[in-house]
PDB file of C-alpha atoms in Angstrom:
ATOM      1  CA  UNK A  69     -33.127 -39.643 -14.634  1.00 28.00           C
ATOM      2  CA  UNK A  70     -30.089 -37.598 -13.687  1.00 35.00           C
ATOM      3  CA  UNK A  71     -26.889 -38.347 -15.607  1.00 35.00           C
ATOM      4  CA  UNK A  72     -24.491 -39.103 -12.772  1.00 35.00           C
ATOM      5  CA  UNK A  73     -21.491 -39.489 -15.077  1.00 39.00           C
ATOM      6  CA  UNK A  74     -21.557 -35.741 -15.637  1.00 40.00           C
ATOM      7  CA  UNK A  75     -21.982 -34.798 -11.985  1.00 45.00           C
ATOM      8  CA  UNK A  76     -18.778 -33.141 -10.692  1.00 49.00           C
ATOM      9  CA  UNK A  77     -19.047 -34.920  -7.355  1.00 52.00           C
ATOM     10  CA  UNK A  78     -18.555 -38.261  -9.072  1.00 56.00           C
ATOM     11  CA  UNK A  79     -14.867 -37.516  -9.419  1.00 78.00           C
ATOM     12  CA  UNK A  80     -14.867 -39.051  -5.934  1.00 80.00           C
ATOM     13  CA  UNK A  81     -15.065 -42.425  -7.683  1.00 81.00           C
ATOM     14  CA  UNK A  82     -11.680 -41.693  -9.253  1.00 82.00           C
ATOM     15  CA  UNK A  83      -9.989 -41.129  -5.890  1.00 85.00           C
ATOM     16  CA  UNK A  84      -7.870 -43.879  -4.399  1.00 88.00           C
ATOM     17  CA  UNK A  85      -9.368 -46.063  -1.686  1.00 90.00           C
ATOM     18  CA  UNK A  86      -7.797 -44.117   1.177  1.00 91.00           C
ATOM     19  CA  UNK A  87      -9.179 -40.796  -0.094  1.00 90.00           C
ATOM     20  CA  UNK A  88     -12.636 -42.302  -0.713  1.00 92.00           C
ATOM     21  CA  UNK A  89     -12.603 -43.674   2.841  1.00 95.00           C
ATOM     22  CA  UNK A  90     -11.659 -40.273   4.262  1.00 93.00           C
ATOM     23  CA  UNK A  91     -14.372 -38.621   2.182  1.00 92.00           C
ATOM     24  CA  UNK A  92     -16.889 -41.188   3.464  1.00 95.00           C
ATOM     25  CA  UNK A  93     -15.995 -40.455   7.103  1.00 96.00           C
ATOM     26  CA  UNK A  94     -16.098 -36.692   6.571  1.00 93.00           C
ATOM     27  CA  UNK A  95     -19.344 -36.746   4.575  1.00 94.00           C
ATOM     28  CA  UNK A  96     -21.363 -39.019   6.877  1.00 96.00           C
ATOM     29  CA  UNK A  97     -20.410 -36.836   9.810  1.00 94.00           C
ATOM     30  CA  UNK A  98     -21.179 -33.624   7.923  1.00 92.00           C
ATOM     31  CA  UNK A  99     -24.580 -34.906   6.753  1.00 95.00           C
ATOM     32  CA  UNK A 100     -25.210 -37.106   9.806  1.00 96.00           C
ATOM     33  CA  UNK A 101     -26.446 -39.958   7.642  1.00 97.00           C
ATOM     34  CA  UNK A 102     -25.172 -43.103   5.933  1.00 98.00           C
ATOM     35  CA  UNK A 103     -26.643 -44.659   2.791  1.00 98.00           C
ATOM     36  CA  UNK A 104     -27.253 -48.283   1.898  1.00 97.00           C
ATOM     37  CA  UNK A 105     -29.507 -50.468  -0.226  1.00 98.00           C
ATOM     38  CA  UNK A 106     -32.522 -51.990   1.516  1.00 97.00           C
ATOM     39  CA  UNK A 107     -35.112 -54.634   0.530  1.00 96.00           C
ATOM     40  CA  UNK A 108     -36.329 -56.914   3.305  1.00 94.00           C
ATOM     41  CA  UNK A 109     -32.929 -56.276   4.885  1.00 94.00           C
ATOM     42  CA  UNK A 110     -29.756 -54.458   3.948  1.00 96.00           C
ATOM     43  CA  UNK A 111     -27.925 -55.529   0.795  1.00 96.00           C
ATOM     44  CA  UNK A 112     -24.851 -57.578   1.623  1.00 96.00           C
ATOM     45  CA  UNK A 113     -21.846 -58.632  -0.420  1.00 94.00           C
ATOM     46  CA  UNK A 114     -19.162 -61.233   0.082  1.00 91.00           C
ATOM     47  CA  UNK A 115     -15.449 -60.670   0.527  1.00 89.00           C
ATOM     48  CA  UNK A 116     -12.581 -62.634  -0.993  1.00 88.00           C
ATOM     49  CA  UNK A 117     -11.947 -64.030   2.490  1.00 88.00           C
ATOM     50  CA  UNK A 118     -15.491 -65.378   2.730  1.00 91.00           C
ATOM     51  CA  UNK A 119     -16.894 -62.791   5.146  1.00 94.00           C
ATOM     52  CA  UNK A 120     -20.097 -60.878   4.571  1.00 97.00           C
ATOM     53  CA  UNK A 121     -19.848 -57.124   4.073  1.00 97.00           C
ATOM     54  CA  UNK A 122     -22.395 -54.325   4.268  1.00 98.00           C
ATOM     55  CA  UNK A 123     -22.004 -51.831   1.385  1.00 97.00           C
ATOM     56  CA  UNK A 124     -22.181 -48.239   2.626  1.00 98.00           C
ATOM     57  CA  UNK A 125     -22.108 -44.922   0.806  1.00 96.00           C
ATOM     58  CA  UNK A 126     -21.739 -41.278   1.839  1.00 96.00           C
ATOM     59  CA  UNK A 127     -24.543 -40.111  -0.451  1.00 95.00           C
ATOM     60  CA  UNK A 128     -27.596 -41.507  -2.239  1.00 96.00           C
ATOM     61  CA  UNK A 129     -26.167 -40.763  -5.685  1.00 94.00           C
ATOM     62  CA  UNK A 130     -23.275 -43.182  -5.132  1.00 94.00           C
ATOM     63  CA  UNK A 131     -25.560 -45.903  -3.777  1.00 95.00           C
ATOM     64  CA  UNK A 132     -27.777 -45.536  -6.867  1.00 95.00           C
ATOM     65  CA  UNK A 133     -24.827 -46.383  -9.087  1.00 93.00           C
ATOM     66  CA  UNK A 134     -24.719 -49.842  -7.491  1.00 93.00           C
ATOM     67  CA  UNK A 135     -28.498 -50.292  -7.361  1.00 94.00           C
ATOM     68  CA  UNK A 136     -28.373 -52.768 -10.264  1.00 91.00           C
ATOM     69  CA  UNK A 137     -28.388 -56.488 -11.040  1.00 89.00           C
ATOM     70  CA  UNK A 138     -28.944 -58.490  -7.844  1.00 90.00           C
ATOM     71  CA  UNK A 139     -29.721 -55.280  -5.974  1.00 94.00           C
ATOM     72  CA  UNK A 140     -32.108 -53.790  -8.558  1.00 95.00           C
ATOM     73  CA  UNK A 141     -35.125 -54.381  -6.286  1.00 95.00           C
ATOM     74  CA  UNK A 142     -33.440 -52.670  -3.363  1.00 97.00           C
ATOM     75  CA  UNK A 143     -34.238 -49.099  -2.440  1.00 97.00           C
ATOM     76  CA  UNK A 144     -31.566 -46.523  -1.773  1.00 98.00           C
ATOM     77  CA  UNK A 145     -32.124 -45.718   1.877  1.00 97.00           C
ATOM     78  CA  UNK A 146     -30.518 -43.460   4.451  1.00 98.00           C
ATOM     79  CA  UNK A 147     -30.049 -44.168   8.106  1.00 97.00           C
ATOM     80  CA  UNK A 148     -29.124 -41.579  10.664  1.00 97.00           C
ATOM     81  CA  UNK A 149     -25.541 -41.504  11.830  1.00 97.00           C
ATOM     82  CA  UNK A 150     -26.854 -42.107  15.353  1.00 96.00           C
ATOM     83  CA  UNK A 151     -28.666 -45.298  14.281  1.00 96.00           C
ATOM     84  CA  UNK A 152     -25.630 -46.410  12.302  1.00 98.00           C
ATOM     85  CA  UNK A 153     -23.250 -45.939  15.239  1.00 97.00           C
ATOM     86  CA  UNK A 154     -25.543 -47.197  17.996  1.00 97.00           C
ATOM     87  CA  UNK A 155     -27.324 -50.064  16.241  1.00 97.00           C
ATOM     88  CA  UNK A 156     -25.831 -51.138  12.934  1.00 97.00           C
ATOM     89  CA  UNK A 157     -22.123 -51.092  13.792  1.00 98.00           C
ATOM     90  CA  UNK A 158     -22.707 -53.217  16.932  1.00 98.00           C
ATOM     91  CA  UNK A 159     -24.740 -55.640  14.789  1.00 97.00           C
ATOM     92  CA  UNK A 160     -21.907 -55.868  12.250  1.00 97.00           C
ATOM     93  CA  UNK A 161     -19.499 -56.602  15.099  1.00 98.00           C
ATOM     94  CA  UNK A 162     -21.809 -59.250  16.557  1.00 98.00           C
ATOM     95  CA  UNK A 163     -22.322 -60.944  13.172  1.00 96.00           C
ATOM     96  CA  UNK A 164     -18.607 -60.641  12.304  1.00 96.00           C
ATOM     97  CA  UNK A 165     -19.351 -58.717   9.110  1.00 97.00           C
ATOM     98  CA  UNK A 166     -17.168 -56.131   7.426  1.00 97.00           C
ATOM     99  CA  UNK A 167     -18.133 -52.677   6.219  1.00 98.00           C
ATOM    100  CA  UNK A 168     -17.742 -52.238   2.462  1.00 97.00           C
ATOM    101  CA  UNK A 169     -17.169 -48.491   2.361  1.00 97.00           C
ATOM    102  CA  UNK A 170     -17.904 -46.507  -0.802  1.00 94.00           C
ATOM    103  CA  UNK A 171     -18.454 -49.454  -3.143  1.00 92.00           C
ATOM    104  CA  UNK A 172     -18.052 -48.356  -6.764  1.00 88.00           C
ATOM    105  CA  UNK A 173     -19.908 -49.715  -9.820  1.00 89.00           C
ATOM    106  CA  UNK A 174     -16.808 -51.762 -10.704  1.00 87.00           C
ATOM    107  CA  UNK A 175     -16.962 -53.436  -7.252  1.00 88.00           C
ATOM    108  CA  UNK A 176     -14.051 -51.619  -5.650  1.00 86.00           C
ATOM    109  CA  UNK A 177     -14.529 -50.671  -2.031  1.00 90.00           C
ATOM    110  CA  UNK A 178     -12.650 -50.200   1.192  1.00 94.00           C
ATOM    111  CA  UNK A 179     -13.224 -53.224   3.395  1.00 96.00           C
ATOM    112  CA  UNK A 180     -12.914 -52.251   7.016  1.00 97.00           C
ATOM    113  CA  UNK A 181     -13.693 -53.924  10.311  1.00 98.00           C
ATOM    114  CA  UNK A 182     -16.645 -52.204  12.009  1.00 98.00           C
ATOM    115  CA  UNK A 183     -14.576 -51.561  15.141  1.00 98.00           C
ATOM    116  CA  UNK A 184     -12.044 -49.616  13.091  1.00 98.00           C
ATOM    117  CA  UNK A 185     -14.801 -47.715  11.268  1.00 98.00           C
ATOM    118  CA  UNK A 186     -16.320 -46.696  14.598  1.00 98.00           C
ATOM    119  CA  UNK A 187     -12.918 -45.619  15.920  1.00 97.00           C
ATOM    120  CA  UNK A 188     -12.321 -43.494  12.810  1.00 97.00           C
ATOM    121  CA  UNK A 189     -15.734 -41.845  13.091  1.00 96.00           C
ATOM    122  CA  UNK A 190     -15.063 -40.993  16.734  1.00 94.00           C
ATOM    123  CA  UNK A 191     -11.540 -39.764  15.949  1.00 93.00           C
ATOM    124  CA  UNK A 192     -12.771 -37.430  13.238  1.00 91.00           C
ATOM    125  CA  UNK A 193     -15.543 -36.005  15.416  1.00 89.00           C
ATOM    126  CA  UNK A 194     -13.013 -35.438  18.198  1.00 88.00           C
ATOM    127  CA  UNK A 195     -10.544 -33.816  15.783  1.00 86.00           C
ATOM    128  CA  UNK A 196     -13.224 -31.429  14.509  1.00 81.00           C
ATOM    129  CA  UNK A 197     -13.784 -30.128  18.002  1.00 77.00           C
ATOM    130  CA  UNK A 198     -10.087 -30.000  18.900  1.00 77.00           C
ATOM    131  CA  UNK A 199      -8.926 -28.028  15.872  1.00 69.00           C
ATOM    132  CA  UNK A 200     -10.563 -24.782  16.909  1.00 58.00           C
ATOM    133  CA  UNK A 201     -13.515 -25.637  14.705  1.00 56.00           C
ATOM    134  CA  UNK A 202     -15.725 -26.508  17.651  1.00 56.00           C
ATOM    135  CA  UNK A 203     -18.279 -27.742  15.158  1.00 56.00           C
ATOM    136  CA  UNK A 204     -18.734 -30.460  12.596  1.00 56.00           C
ATOM    137  CA  UNK A 205     -18.316 -29.641   8.900  1.00 57.00           C
ATOM    138  CA  UNK A 206     -21.358 -29.204   6.705  1.00 55.00           C
ATOM    139  CA  UNK A 207     -19.674 -29.893   3.357  1.00 55.00           C
ATOM    140  CA  UNK A 208     -16.690 -31.885   2.184  1.00 56.00           C
ATOM    141  CA  UNK A 209     -14.674 -31.477  -1.017  1.00 53.00           C
ATOM    142  CA  UNK A 210     -12.495 -33.869  -3.005  1.00 51.00           C
ATOM    143  CA  UNK A 211      -9.385 -31.922  -2.009  1.00 54.00           C
ATOM    144  CA  UNK A 212     -10.296 -32.347   1.670  1.00 55.00           C
ATOM    145  CA  UNK A 213     -10.697 -36.086   1.109  1.00 51.00           C
ATOM    146  CA  UNK A 214      -7.106 -36.260  -0.124  1.00 51.00           C
ATOM    147  CA  UNK A 215      -5.749 -34.688   3.073  1.00 55.00           C
ATOM    148  CA  UNK A 216      -4.863 -36.800   6.067  1.00 54.00           C
ATOM    149  CA  UNK A 217      -7.309 -36.646   8.911  1.00 52.00           C
ATOM    150  CA  UNK A 218      -5.750 -35.814  12.255  1.00 47.00           C
ATOM    151  CA  UNK A 219      -6.028 -38.551  14.854  1.00 46.00           C
ATOM    152  CA  UNK A 220      -7.492 -41.007  12.361  1.00 52.00           C
ATOM    153  CA  UNK A 221      -7.014 -44.577  13.496  1.00 47.00           C
ATOM    154  CA  UNK A 222      -7.059 -46.103  10.002  1.00 46.00           C
ATOM    155  CA  UNK A 223      -3.591 -45.292   8.825  1.00 43.00           C
ATOM    156  CA  UNK A 224      -3.345 -48.646   7.058  1.00 46.00           C
ATOM    157  CA  UNK A 225      -6.205 -48.054   4.597  1.00 50.00           C
ATOM    158  CA  UNK A 226      -4.681 -48.595   1.162  1.00 42.00           C
TER     159      UNK A 226
END
């Protein structure tokens, strides 16, 4: 098994919540997929406020780090960005669940309302096309995750 602790990309886990959230948005758009844990349904966690939350990751390697204990029987599974935006986010809204973005092995994540997550995804896609890029990125670095995203709705992510 690959030793993830020595993988350079895992320095993302050391970023603050706001930077991890930005990285998540950038990465899922670049790769056009979102990762979760699945076993007869998506893994869910609870919030301090008593709501249910769906843990989401920008890459399989980060999801694997949380594929332990109660979620050990779950499989790391990708869903297309299209499916995520068109089916799963509306379901989260309907069920009044939160998105638990970029959950770390020590149970830190960015809890965000699905409406806000959708708005941030749309804002970033729009910004990519407006900034003379006229295309979506294919890769994202840690330094990019630390930079503010133009037109991002989630300015209150801590």
